[in-house]
Amino acid sequence: MTFSEQLTNWYLPNKRDLPWRNTQDPYKIWLSEIILQQTRIEQGLSYYYTFVEKYPTVADLAAAELDAVLKDWEGLGYYSRARNLHFTANSVMDSLNGKFPNSYEELLKLKGVGTYTAAAISSFASKEKRAVVDGNVYRVLGRLYNIEDPIDANPGKKRYQEIADDLISDKYPDLHNQAIMEFGATHCTKHKPKCETCIFQKQCLAFQKNTIDSRPVKKKKNKIQNRYLNFYHIADQNNFLIQQRTDKGIWFQLYQLPLHESLDKRGFDNHIPNLELLGDFEIFSIHPDRNLIHLLSHQKLHIRFWKIEVKELKKIEQHQLVSLADPVAKAFPKPISEFLQNQLKPKLFQK
Ligand code: SF4
């Protein structure tokens, strides 16, 4: 029995029933793949349902406002994925007459689609023989073959892809790809893999050499940058101020409260709001409201929200006024969205 046959024999009775596994529509598979990048299935599932319901075709997604798409993406993080979705939907409408591609080569031309995503969509949608290599596949192959080449350097990547290409089934590339990723996600897991019941135990070199915990090998460690953000909730009786982020860093094009970023921890600890920003508003009170830490893949955000009450709020340049009664109409980064929802709570009890 080939490796692929063993793998699919394991997969069929063990697989999870996930909605994108029941379609061959490349558009819906693409949605699921973009949503699931850097995201756990449990978290991505509700977003997939939202997107398929609100934007059942690529034309619906292209016709939507970017702001609405970002709002639907709120809380999922890595917002460039949502911007790429919207951009790509429009380019499929403009350049491909609205027909979403299902071949590897055509898929690779789409913004935000790399070799892994193109292989996944083309194999699932049209059974093209293209082997996927994602984090789960790196782990499974790294352990089975006890590979010492790092997965974050080109020679290693090339070697893994060659092994994956050798192993994939001619007849059922779609099932094979699903199966190897599922095996990595649920059986050969990062922590506590189920080696005792593993069908590959006898072949697994990492099991024999006791190197499971150090496979796959990674060269670089992620460097975490600390950032110190002061957000001002500037409000009168009815409204508060927001602004759209224009820096091409985190949260690009999302909305936020007016921001002052401190250079370091000392500046953050000693910070008091920049009153110049407020123009000639009559200020009733200023006080820090809450501190929190928000972790991103490469950044640790130290966040402090300030509550600043003024007599009468006026619109200021590059800011918008939003009603206090409708604080989350725009797409905000998760910590700001949660803060704003909390502001609303006391009002719900006033009636
Ligand atoms: Fe993974 Fe353990 Fe099976 Fe090796 S024996 S493939 S480490 S589950």
XYZ file of C-alpha atoms and ligand atoms in Angstrom:
359
model
C 0.000 0.000 0.000
C 1.377 3.447 -0.883
C 1.813 6.215 1.678
C -1.092 8.084 0.105
C -3.407 5.070 0.336
C -2.525 4.540 3.997
C -3.132 8.200 4.653
C -6.523 8.385 2.925
C -7.617 5.155 4.616
C -6.943 6.893 7.906
C -8.587 10.123 6.751
C -11.970 8.908 5.547
C -13.242 7.589 8.900
C -11.428 10.250 10.964
C -12.044 13.510 9.100
C -13.969 16.421 10.536
C -17.023 17.513 8.595
C -16.136 21.039 7.479
C -18.315 23.046 5.078
C -15.584 23.879 2.555
C -14.926 20.177 2.107
C -18.387 19.759 0.563
C -17.919 22.140 -2.338
C -15.855 22.280 -5.516
C -16.602 25.958 -6.053
C -13.107 27.551 -6.257
C -14.486 30.872 -4.953
C -15.798 29.316 -1.737
C -12.656 27.222 -1.287
C -10.590 30.377 -1.764
C -12.674 32.164 0.907
C -12.056 29.313 3.334
C -8.328 29.199 2.599
C -7.838 32.937 3.116
C -9.926 32.918 6.304
C -7.993 29.956 7.693
C -4.519 31.431 7.118
C -3.043 32.005 10.600
C -6.447 31.161 12.111
C -7.795 28.171 14.015
C -10.690 26.339 12.373
C -12.985 26.919 15.384
C -12.424 30.654 15.061
C -12.624 30.769 11.255
C -15.814 28.748 10.898
C -18.290 31.505 11.821
C -16.467 33.967 9.519
C -16.724 31.468 6.663
C -20.481 31.147 7.199
C -20.859 34.944 7.332
C -18.916 35.477 4.121
C -20.660 32.696 2.175
C -24.040 34.007 3.269
C -23.378 37.701 2.671
C -21.224 37.278 -0.437
C -22.352 34.008 -2.068
C -20.577 34.828 -5.333
C -17.408 36.644 -6.289
C -19.614 39.332 -7.876
C -21.306 39.982 -4.505
C -17.952 40.363 -2.788
C -16.636 42.686 -5.503
C -19.754 44.868 -5.268
C -19.447 45.317 -1.494
C -17.839 48.382 0.088
C -14.346 47.688 1.441
C -15.469 49.122 4.787
C -18.265 46.529 4.982
C -15.846 43.684 4.204
C -13.415 44.928 6.863
C -16.294 45.131 9.322
C -17.226 41.504 8.599
C -13.570 40.585 9.099
C -13.379 42.411 12.453
C -11.743 40.301 15.168
C -10.016 37.900 12.780
C -6.775 39.881 12.528
C -4.278 40.130 9.632
C -6.551 42.594 7.874
C -4.497 42.601 4.678
C -6.282 39.318 3.967
C -9.652 41.097 3.866
C -8.277 43.879 1.660
C -6.779 41.276 -0.699
C -10.090 39.392 -0.813
C -11.899 42.534 -1.878
C -9.202 43.562 -4.360
C -9.033 40.075 -5.883
C -12.810 39.791 -6.205
C -12.767 43.015 -8.200
C -9.906 41.902 -10.414
C -11.705 38.588 -11.132
C -14.743 40.613 -12.201
C -12.683 43.013 -14.334
C -10.133 40.672 -15.916
C -11.735 37.229 -15.866
C -15.382 38.085 -16.552
C -16.315 37.042 -13.038
C -15.153 33.446 -13.510
C -13.068 32.438 -10.527
C -10.033 30.429 -11.757
C -9.486 26.833 -10.687
C -6.082 26.060 -12.223
C -2.833 26.364 -10.266
C -1.139 28.721 -12.738
C -4.121 31.074 -12.998
C -4.666 31.095 -9.243
C -1.058 32.110 -8.640
C -1.713 35.342 -10.533
C -4.240 36.468 -7.907
C -3.161 38.870 -5.192
C -2.670 37.153 -1.835
C -2.511 33.667 -3.379
C 0.806 31.857 -2.962
C 1.899 28.356 -3.870
C 0.177 26.695 -0.907
C -3.214 28.354 -1.544
C -3.030 27.765 -5.309
C -2.236 24.077 -4.729
C -5.075 23.716 -2.237
C -7.733 25.372 -4.414
C -6.679 23.709 -7.685
C -6.534 20.240 -6.129
C -9.844 20.564 -4.230
C -11.763 22.292 -7.034
C -10.425 20.477 -10.103
C -8.282 17.573 -8.830
C -5.100 19.109 -10.205
C -2.096 17.189 -8.905
C -0.433 19.882 -6.791
C 0.890 18.981 -3.370
C 0.147 21.382 -0.520
C 2.837 22.224 2.023
C 1.512 24.165 4.997
C 2.441 24.139 8.691
C 0.753 20.790 9.271
C 2.482 19.188 6.300
C 5.856 20.536 7.433
C 5.322 18.880 10.793
C 4.197 15.508 9.414
C 6.960 15.250 6.800
C 9.597 16.731 9.101
C 8.902 13.955 11.595
C 8.354 11.065 9.184
C 11.652 11.788 7.425
C 13.397 13.373 10.426
C 14.363 16.345 8.247
C 17.015 18.635 9.669
C 16.769 21.364 7.012
C 15.018 24.439 8.446
C 11.592 25.149 6.985
C 12.270 28.901 6.914
C 15.168 28.728 4.438
C 14.971 28.016 0.710
C 16.855 24.659 0.552
C 14.558 23.260 3.254
C 11.405 24.552 1.588
C 12.524 23.017 -1.697
C 13.224 19.653 -0.100
C 9.858 19.502 1.647
C 8.041 20.429 -1.570
C 9.904 17.689 -3.488
C 8.961 15.062 -0.911
C 5.337 16.246 -0.917
C 5.275 16.128 -4.740
C 6.624 12.562 -4.670
C 4.033 11.367 -2.181
C 0.844 12.851 -3.627
C -1.623 10.480 -5.265
C -2.141 10.636 -9.051
C -5.757 9.638 -8.766
C -6.940 11.456 -5.656
C -4.742 14.538 -5.136
C -7.677 16.334 -3.477
C -8.210 13.630 -0.866
C -4.480 13.238 -0.318
C -4.024 16.959 0.377
C -7.007 17.072 2.726
C -5.774 13.964 4.469
C -2.199 15.041 5.132
C -3.316 18.402 6.534
C -5.971 16.744 8.682
C -3.442 14.215 9.924
C -1.131 17.042 11.011
C -3.970 19.042 12.565
C -5.560 16.245 14.595
C -3.134 13.323 14.932
C 0.496 14.341 14.447
C -0.103 17.488 16.465
C 2.530 19.960 17.629
C 2.125 18.978 21.275
C 1.365 15.418 22.356
C 1.119 13.702 18.945
C -0.766 10.417 19.128
C 2.231 8.224 18.338
C 0.898 5.198 20.215
C -1.972 4.793 17.756
C -0.184 6.097 14.677
C -0.363 4.125 11.434
C 3.070 5.474 10.487
C 4.840 4.641 13.725
C 7.102 2.013 12.152
C 8.129 4.359 9.317
C 8.487 7.494 11.420
C 12.182 8.357 11.790
C 11.593 11.057 14.404
C 9.712 8.504 16.533
C 12.633 6.081 16.248
C 15.275 8.726 16.942
C 13.295 10.533 19.634
C 13.413 13.900 17.848
C 9.671 14.514 17.561
C 9.640 17.692 19.640
C 12.355 19.313 17.535
C 10.764 18.599 14.133
C 10.248 20.526 11.976
C 13.378 22.638 12.451
C 13.041 26.423 12.369
C 16.057 28.714 12.069
C 14.775 32.091 13.165
C 12.958 33.012 16.289
C 10.253 35.640 15.914
C 11.446 38.969 17.272
C 8.716 40.692 19.237
C 8.510 44.483 19.098
C 6.963 46.341 22.039
C 4.702 49.276 21.158
C 2.985 51.713 23.503
C -0.362 53.073 22.361
C -2.547 55.678 24.056
C -6.061 55.831 22.643
C -8.259 58.810 23.484
C -11.989 58.310 23.811
C -12.957 61.965 23.327
C -16.691 62.383 23.797
C -19.438 64.850 24.589
C -23.030 63.877 25.451
C -23.758 62.442 22.010
C -20.673 61.698 19.969
C -17.044 60.671 20.022
C -14.136 61.034 17.624
C -12.564 58.376 15.439
C -9.973 58.377 12.676
C -9.023 55.955 9.917
C -5.550 54.405 10.036
C -3.520 55.335 6.987
C -0.112 53.902 7.967
C 0.707 50.748 6.049
C 1.405 48.766 9.194
C -0.958 46.921 11.445
C -4.695 47.628 11.081
C -4.313 49.577 7.820
C -7.617 51.269 6.811
C -9.392 50.216 9.999
C -10.798 52.859 12.338
C -9.411 53.761 15.727
C -9.743 56.326 18.497
C -7.327 59.266 18.211
C -3.912 57.853 18.997
C -0.709 58.970 20.607
C 2.094 56.411 20.389
C 4.779 56.678 23.085
C 8.339 55.866 22.054
C 9.105 53.608 25.021
C 7.786 52.291 28.321
C 8.974 55.331 30.260
C 7.160 57.701 27.910
C 4.067 55.510 28.148
C 4.114 55.394 31.954
C 4.467 59.164 32.166
C 2.153 60.055 29.319
C -0.610 62.582 29.676
C -2.896 63.288 26.715
C -1.796 65.804 24.164
C -4.231 68.660 24.666
C -3.249 70.369 21.423
C -5.034 67.642 19.571
C -8.270 68.707 21.186
C -8.176 72.232 19.755
C -10.309 74.644 21.733
C -12.730 72.131 23.236
C -13.860 72.825 26.743
C -12.606 69.841 28.719
C -14.616 68.487 31.660
C -12.370 65.625 32.651
C -9.445 63.475 31.565
C -8.620 60.176 33.152
C -7.031 56.831 32.226
C -9.696 54.164 31.863
C -8.003 50.818 31.362
C -4.704 49.206 30.397
C -4.310 46.021 28.436
C -1.792 44.009 26.474
C -2.690 42.868 22.980
C -0.450 40.324 21.280
C 0.100 40.137 17.548
C 2.464 37.724 15.826
C 5.413 40.144 15.873
C 4.260 42.869 18.205
C 3.274 43.265 21.822
C 0.921 46.219 22.110
C 0.722 47.982 25.468
C -2.555 49.856 25.264
C -4.053 52.492 27.535
C -7.480 53.979 26.916
C -8.117 57.511 28.141
C -11.552 58.959 28.688
C -11.772 62.617 27.850
C -15.104 64.355 28.336
C -15.645 67.668 26.568
C -18.531 70.115 26.510
C -19.286 70.176 22.815
C -17.462 68.055 20.295
C -16.612 69.547 16.927
C -15.351 67.695 13.923
C -11.599 68.127 13.510
C -9.472 67.504 10.471
C -8.913 63.831 9.505
C -11.371 62.680 12.179
C -15.031 61.692 12.084
C -17.811 62.069 14.615
C -19.630 58.867 15.569
C -22.743 58.544 17.696
C -22.200 57.105 21.166
C -25.316 55.011 20.592
C -23.771 53.277 17.594
C -20.134 52.813 18.522
C -19.228 49.860 16.331
C -20.636 50.831 12.950
C -17.130 50.903 11.482
C -14.462 48.201 11.495
C -12.195 48.646 14.512
C -9.256 46.522 15.698
C -10.400 44.030 18.310
C -9.144 45.803 21.474
C -10.813 49.070 20.436
C -14.037 47.353 19.412
C -14.179 45.625 22.820
C -13.481 48.883 24.657
C -16.280 50.633 22.750
C -18.761 47.855 23.402
C -17.942 48.158 27.077
C -18.664 51.885 26.978
C -22.145 51.101 25.728
C -23.014 48.656 28.484
C -23.909 51.081 31.298
C -26.322 52.848 28.956
C -28.230 49.622 28.408
C -29.107 49.550 32.097
C -30.270 53.143 32.316
C -33.825 52.506 31.045
Fe 3.611 11.888 14.010
Fe 4.109 10.236 16.080
Fe 3.004 9.292 13.848
Fe 5.532 10.059 13.844
S 4.659 8.365 15.015
S 4.000 10.543 12.308
S 5.481 11.785 15.250
S 2.100 10.799 15.261
